[in-house]
Amino acid sequence: MKLIKIKYLIISILLIMCISIYAQNIHVGRRVGVMYDGEPMIAASVKTMFADRKDNIVAIADVEGKFTAIVPENELLRVRSVGCKDTVAIANENMLIEMEDDGGWKNPLWIVDDSIADVDYPDIWCQSPFGDVSLETLICEAMPVLQEHDIEKVELIDSTLCKNNIRINGLCRVRTKQTSIHLIVDGEDRGIIEEYPGRLVGKTGAIKYASNTLLIDSVIDAVAIDSEKLLLTSCGKAKKMLVVTTAGHYPSVAKSGFKPYQYDNGDDYVSDGRYRIVDKDGKVGYATVNNAVIISPRFAFGFPFKNGRAKVTDRGHLEEVEGSDGEYHYWVSDSWYWIDKMGNRLGMENETDR
């Protein structure tokens, strides 16, 4: 009988200990944010800290920066995210963890088809822990001329490199598959070539390729376009388009008598290698960053170029933005269509844009 009482006593003590331990656990479920702009830190890892073993991940922040974890009250949590300093916080039920920029611009050195490409895209490091955003997807965002099926192999190496005495955080090495590219020079069809599209990426990649490999003289602008992504029927059977502009074929803006389109209280911004110009009647055209008139003013209105094309119209009218007291207007038309960077018509766009 005495032995049974001792047994029950031990069980009771263990139950009390378990209840006591459980009672100390709390439910953490709030938001992880960035201190300098208040934006949520997507995919930030939340770990419990230990002195005698490795930290243990207890949660990953979601798209709103929120995470949920059941941990002992006053447990030390380490929050880690690419581009930010590690942040240590004491766990409690209502918490907002503010993170701080580590001051490092973590844009890797891009090696695309064995050549250095000038691509500015530090977000390549911010991959989803859930696997719904692949490394290939992020690369295609960084280099719009590519699609995922163009990529044969990719390596992302997180190590410190040194190039020309400049410290670089990491290396992204991309190899692409050969594909067909429709070559257009000064509006002239030069046929279809077979090439690795990775050789055409970056701000100057297409220009260097046209000058050094295709031996086209006096190249002042070139852009590589994915015809499938933009549904360009003018490419025929080619998967890509390379549009090249050379000097000498086009007058300068200053000598032509045209003027830059006025936007945002000044001359129009250069977008995708083109800016808008106007004639004395207000018709819109486009010139290069080097001030060569590529598309003489002939449109009633046109939007800036983006990814190798612009939306334009031959008719319509201006309407005032409601409540702007005449300061802002937008163009209304029922006949929008797309043009490429040489002014060739690509397709219709049946919608009214501001």
Coordinates of C-alpha atoms in Angstrom, one line a residue:
M1 CA 0.0 0.0 0.0
K2 CA 2.8 2.3 0.9
L3 CA 4.5 1.6 -2.4
I4 CA 1.3 2.5 -4.3
K5 CA 1.1 5.8 -2.5
I6 CA 4.7 6.6 -3.4
K7 CA 4.0 5.8 -7.0
Y8 CA 1.0 8.1 -7.1
L9 CA 3.0 10.8 -5.4
I10 CA 5.8 10.6 -8.1
I11 CA 3.2 10.6 -10.9
S12 CA 1.5 13.7 -9.3
I13 CA 4.8 15.5 -9.1
L14 CA 5.6 14.8 -12.7
L15 CA 2.2 16.0 -13.8
I16 CA 2.6 19.2 -11.9
M17 CA 6.0 19.7 -13.5
C18 CA 4.6 19.1 -17.0
I19 CA 1.7 21.5 -16.3
S20 CA 4.2 24.1 -15.0
I21 CA 6.4 23.8 -18.0
Y22 CA 3.5 24.0 -20.4
A23 CA 2.2 27.0 -18.6
Q24 CA 5.4 28.8 -19.3
N25 CA 5.0 28.3 -23.0
I26 CA 3.5 31.2 -24.9
H27 CA 2.0 31.6 -28.4
V28 CA 4.0 34.1 -30.4
G29 CA 2.2 35.4 -33.5
R30 CA 2.9 38.9 -34.6
R31 CA 4.9 40.6 -37.3
V32 CA 8.6 41.0 -38.4
G33 CA 9.3 44.4 -40.0
V34 CA 12.2 46.4 -41.3
M35 CA 13.1 49.4 -39.3
Y36 CA 13.9 51.9 -42.1
D37 CA 10.7 51.5 -44.1
G38 CA 8.3 49.4 -42.1
E39 CA 8.0 46.8 -44.8
P40 CA 7.4 43.1 -43.8
M41 CA 10.4 40.8 -44.0
I42 CA 9.2 38.0 -46.1
A43 CA 10.8 34.6 -45.4
A44 CA 12.8 35.9 -42.3
S45 CA 13.9 32.9 -40.2
V46 CA 13.0 32.9 -36.5
K47 CA 15.3 30.7 -34.3
T48 CA 15.6 29.9 -30.6
M49 CA 19.0 30.6 -29.3
F50 CA 21.1 28.0 -27.3
A51 CA 24.5 28.3 -25.7
D52 CA 25.3 24.7 -25.9
R53 CA 24.0 23.7 -29.4
K54 CA 23.0 25.2 -32.8
D55 CA 20.0 27.5 -33.0
N56 CA 16.8 25.9 -33.9
I57 CA 14.4 27.3 -36.5
V58 CA 10.9 27.6 -35.0
A59 CA 9.2 29.7 -37.7
I60 CA 9.5 31.4 -41.1
A61 CA 7.8 34.8 -41.7
D62 CA 5.1 34.8 -44.3
V63 CA 4.3 37.3 -47.1
E64 CA 2.9 39.7 -44.4
G65 CA 6.0 39.3 -42.3
K66 CA 4.0 37.4 -39.7
F67 CA 5.1 34.2 -37.9
T68 CA 3.7 31.8 -35.3
A69 CA 5.7 29.9 -32.7
I70 CA 5.1 28.2 -29.4
V71 CA 8.1 28.8 -27.2
P72 CA 8.9 29.3 -23.5
E73 CA 8.2 32.8 -22.3
N74 CA 11.3 35.1 -22.3
E75 CA 13.0 32.7 -24.7
L76 CA 15.7 34.4 -26.8
L77 CA 14.8 34.5 -30.4
R78 CA 17.2 35.2 -33.2
V79 CA 15.7 36.7 -36.4
R80 CA 17.7 36.5 -39.6
S81 CA 17.0 37.8 -43.1
V82 CA 19.2 38.5 -46.1
G83 CA 20.4 42.1 -46.2
C84 CA 19.7 42.7 -42.6
K85 CA 21.6 42.5 -39.3
D86 CA 20.6 39.5 -37.1
T87 CA 18.2 40.7 -34.5
V88 CA 17.8 39.1 -31.0
A89 CA 14.4 39.6 -29.2
I90 CA 12.8 38.2 -26.1
A91 CA 9.7 36.2 -26.8
N92 CA 6.4 37.5 -25.7
E93 CA 2.8 37.3 -27.0
N94 CA 2.7 40.8 -28.5
M95 CA 5.9 41.6 -30.2
L96 CA 7.1 43.7 -33.1
I97 CA 10.7 42.8 -34.2
E98 CA 12.3 45.7 -36.0
M99 CA 15.2 44.7 -38.2
E100 CA 18.1 46.9 -39.4
D101 CA 19.8 47.1 -42.8
D102 CA 23.3 45.6 -42.6
G103 CA 24.5 48.3 -45.0
G104 CA 25.7 45.8 -47.6
W105 CA 24.5 45.9 -51.2
K106 CA 24.3 42.2 -51.8
N107 CA 24.2 42.2 -55.6
P108 CA 26.2 39.2 -56.9
L109 CA 28.7 39.1 -59.7
W110 CA 26.7 37.8 -62.7
I111 CA 28.4 35.4 -65.0
V112 CA 26.0 34.6 -67.9
D113 CA 27.3 32.3 -70.6
D114 CA 30.8 32.8 -69.3
S115 CA 30.7 36.6 -69.7
I116 CA 30.2 39.2 -66.9
A117 CA 26.8 40.8 -67.3
D118 CA 25.9 44.2 -65.7
V119 CA 22.8 43.1 -63.9
D120 CA 21.6 44.9 -60.8
Y121 CA 19.3 42.5 -59.0
P122 CA 20.2 41.8 -55.3
D123 CA 16.7 40.2 -54.8
I124 CA 18.2 37.0 -56.2
W125 CA 19.2 36.1 -52.6
C126 CA 15.6 36.3 -51.4
Q127 CA 14.3 32.9 -52.3
S128 CA 11.0 31.5 -50.9
P129 CA 11.6 28.8 -48.2
F130 CA 8.4 27.2 -49.4
G131 CA 9.8 26.5 -52.9
D132 CA 7.0 28.4 -54.8
V133 CA 9.5 30.9 -56.3
S134 CA 12.4 29.2 -58.0
L135 CA 15.9 30.6 -58.6
E136 CA 15.2 30.4 -62.3
T137 CA 12.1 32.6 -61.9
L138 CA 14.1 35.2 -60.1
I139 CA 16.8 35.1 -62.8
C140 CA 14.1 35.7 -65.5
E141 CA 12.8 38.7 -63.5
A142 CA 16.4 40.1 -63.4
M143 CA 16.9 39.4 -67.1
P144 CA 13.5 39.8 -69.0
V145 CA 14.9 38.5 -72.3
L146 CA 15.1 35.0 -70.7
Q147 CA 12.4 32.5 -69.8
E148 CA 12.8 29.5 -67.5
H149 CA 13.1 27.1 -70.4
D150 CA 16.1 29.1 -71.7
I151 CA 18.2 28.3 -68.6
E152 CA 20.3 25.1 -68.7
K153 CA 22.1 25.5 -65.4
V154 CA 22.4 28.0 -62.6
E155 CA 24.7 28.2 -59.6
L156 CA 24.3 30.7 -56.7
I157 CA 27.5 30.9 -54.6
D158 CA 27.3 32.8 -51.4
S159 CA 31.0 33.7 -50.8
T160 CA 33.0 36.8 -50.8
L161 CA 34.8 37.5 -54.1
C162 CA 37.2 40.3 -55.1
K163 CA 37.2 41.8 -58.6
N164 CA 39.4 44.8 -59.4
N165 CA 39.9 45.3 -55.6
I166 CA 36.1 45.6 -55.2
R167 CA 34.5 43.2 -52.7
I168 CA 31.5 41.4 -54.2
N169 CA 29.1 39.3 -52.1
G170 CA 28.6 36.1 -54.1
L171 CA 28.4 34.8 -57.6
C172 CA 25.5 33.9 -59.8
R173 CA 26.6 31.7 -62.7
V174 CA 24.0 31.1 -65.5
R175 CA 24.2 29.0 -68.6
T176 CA 21.5 29.3 -71.3
K177 CA 20.4 27.1 -74.2
Q178 CA 20.9 28.1 -77.8
T179 CA 17.8 29.6 -79.5
S180 CA 16.6 31.5 -82.6
I181 CA 16.9 35.3 -82.7
H182 CA 15.4 37.6 -85.2
L183 CA 17.8 40.4 -86.1
I184 CA 16.5 43.8 -86.9
V185 CA 19.0 46.6 -87.8
D186 CA 17.7 50.1 -88.3
G187 CA 14.3 48.7 -89.1
E188 CA 15.8 46.3 -91.7
D189 CA 15.2 42.5 -91.4
R190 CA 18.6 40.8 -91.3
G191 CA 17.2 37.3 -90.9
I192 CA 17.4 34.8 -88.0
I193 CA 20.5 33.7 -86.2
E194 CA 21.2 30.9 -83.7
E195 CA 22.7 32.2 -80.4
Y196 CA 22.7 31.8 -76.6
P197 CA 20.3 34.4 -75.3
G198 CA 22.5 34.9 -72.2
R199 CA 25.0 36.7 -74.3
L200 CA 22.5 39.5 -74.9
V201 CA 21.5 40.3 -71.2
G202 CA 22.5 43.3 -69.1
K203 CA 22.4 47.0 -69.9
T204 CA 25.2 46.8 -72.4
G205 CA 25.2 43.1 -73.3
A206 CA 23.1 43.5 -76.5
I207 CA 25.2 46.5 -77.6
K208 CA 28.5 44.7 -77.1
Y209 CA 27.2 41.6 -78.9
A210 CA 26.0 43.7 -81.9
S211 CA 29.3 45.6 -82.1
N212 CA 31.8 42.9 -81.3
T213 CA 30.2 39.7 -82.5
L214 CA 27.9 40.7 -85.4
L215 CA 30.4 43.5 -86.4
I216 CA 27.7 46.1 -86.9
D217 CA 29.3 49.6 -87.1
S218 CA 28.3 52.6 -85.0
V219 CA 25.8 50.8 -82.7
I220 CA 24.2 53.4 -80.4
D221 CA 21.5 51.2 -79.0
A222 CA 20.4 47.5 -79.0
V223 CA 17.8 45.6 -77.1
A224 CA 17.0 41.9 -76.8
I225 CA 13.3 41.0 -76.5
D226 CA 11.6 37.7 -75.7
S227 CA 9.0 37.3 -78.4
E228 CA 7.0 34.6 -76.6
K229 CA 6.8 36.6 -73.4
L230 CA 5.5 39.7 -75.2
L231 CA 3.5 37.8 -77.9
L232 CA 5.4 39.4 -80.8
T233 CA 4.0 38.0 -84.0
S234 CA 6.6 39.9 -86.1
C235 CA 9.3 37.6 -84.9
G236 CA 7.9 34.7 -87.0
K237 CA 9.5 31.4 -85.9
A238 CA 12.2 33.1 -83.8
K239 CA 12.0 32.9 -80.0
K240 CA 13.8 36.2 -79.5
M241 CA 14.3 39.5 -81.2
L242 CA 17.4 41.7 -81.3
V243 CA 16.7 45.3 -82.3
V244 CA 19.8 47.3 -83.2
T245 CA 20.1 51.0 -83.9
T246 CA 23.2 52.6 -85.5
A247 CA 24.4 56.1 -85.8
G248 CA 24.3 58.1 -89.1
H249 CA 20.9 56.9 -90.2
Y250 CA 18.9 59.3 -87.9
P251 CA 19.0 63.0 -87.3
S252 CA 19.8 64.4 -83.8
V253 CA 16.9 65.9 -81.8
A254 CA 18.6 69.3 -81.8
K255 CA 19.0 69.5 -85.6
S256 CA 15.5 68.0 -86.3
G257 CA 13.6 70.8 -84.7
F258 CA 11.8 68.4 -82.4
K259 CA 11.7 68.9 -78.6
P260 CA 11.6 66.5 -75.6
Y261 CA 8.1 65.7 -74.4
Q262 CA 7.4 67.5 -71.2
Y263 CA 6.7 65.2 -68.3
D264 CA 6.8 65.8 -64.5
N265 CA 7.8 69.4 -64.9
G266 CA 10.8 68.6 -67.2
D267 CA 12.1 66.7 -70.2
D268 CA 10.8 63.1 -70.5
Y269 CA 12.8 60.5 -68.8
V270 CA 14.8 57.8 -70.7
S271 CA 13.0 54.5 -70.4
D272 CA 14.3 51.3 -72.0
G273 CA 16.8 53.4 -74.1
R274 CA 14.2 55.8 -75.5
Y275 CA 12.6 59.0 -74.5
R276 CA 9.6 60.8 -76.1
I277 CA 9.8 63.8 -78.4
V278 CA 7.2 66.1 -79.9
D279 CA 6.8 68.2 -83.0
K280 CA 5.2 71.7 -83.3
D281 CA 1.8 70.0 -83.6
G282 CA 2.2 68.0 -80.5
K283 CA 2.6 64.6 -82.2
V284 CA 4.7 62.1 -80.2
G285 CA 7.8 60.2 -81.4
Y286 CA 10.9 58.7 -79.8
A287 CA 14.6 59.3 -79.6
T288 CA 17.6 57.3 -78.1
V289 CA 19.6 58.2 -75.0
N290 CA 22.2 59.6 -77.4
N291 CA 19.5 62.0 -78.8
A292 CA 19.1 60.3 -82.2
V293 CA 15.5 60.5 -83.6
I294 CA 14.5 56.9 -84.2
I295 CA 10.8 57.3 -84.6
S296 CA 9.7 60.7 -85.9
P297 CA 6.7 62.2 -84.2
R298 CA 3.5 60.8 -85.7
F299 CA 1.4 59.5 -82.8
A300 CA -1.4 61.4 -81.1
F301 CA 0.0 60.0 -77.8
G302 CA 2.5 57.3 -76.7
F303 CA 3.6 55.8 -73.4
P304 CA 7.3 55.3 -72.5
F305 CA 9.0 52.1 -73.7
K306 CA 9.2 49.1 -71.4
N307 CA 10.8 45.7 -72.3
G308 CA 11.2 46.7 -75.9
R309 CA 7.8 48.0 -76.7
A310 CA 5.5 51.0 -76.2
K311 CA 1.8 51.5 -76.4
V312 CA 0.7 54.3 -78.8
T313 CA -2.5 55.6 -80.5
D314 CA -3.2 57.7 -83.6
R315 CA -6.3 59.4 -82.1
G316 CA -8.0 60.4 -78.9
H317 CA -8.3 63.3 -76.5
L318 CA -7.1 64.5 -73.2
E319 CA -9.3 64.5 -70.1
E320 CA -8.7 66.1 -66.7
V321 CA -8.0 63.9 -63.7
E322 CA -10.9 64.5 -61.4
G323 CA -10.0 66.7 -58.4
S324 CA -6.7 67.8 -59.8
D325 CA -7.8 71.4 -60.6
G326 CA -6.5 71.1 -64.1
E327 CA -3.0 70.1 -63.1
Y328 CA -3.2 66.4 -64.3
H329 CA -4.7 64.9 -67.4
Y330 CA -4.8 61.5 -69.1
W331 CA -5.3 60.4 -72.7
V332 CA -8.4 58.6 -73.8
S333 CA -8.5 56.5 -76.9
D334 CA -10.3 53.4 -78.3
S335 CA -7.4 52.3 -80.6
W336 CA -4.3 51.6 -78.7
Y337 CA -1.6 49.4 -80.3
W338 CA 2.0 48.3 -79.6
I339 CA 5.2 49.3 -81.5
D340 CA 8.7 48.0 -81.2
K341 CA 11.8 50.2 -80.7
M342 CA 12.0 50.9 -84.4
G343 CA 8.3 52.0 -84.7
N344 CA 7.0 48.7 -86.2
R345 CA 3.4 47.9 -85.3
L346 CA 3.1 44.8 -83.1
G347 CA -0.5 44.4 -82.0
M348 CA -3.7 45.9 -80.7
E349 CA -4.5 46.9 -77.1
N350 CA -8.2 47.4 -76.6
E351 CA -8.2 49.3 -73.4
T352 CA -8.2 52.9 -72.2
D353 CA -5.1 53.9 -70.2
R354 CA -4.1 56.9 -68.2

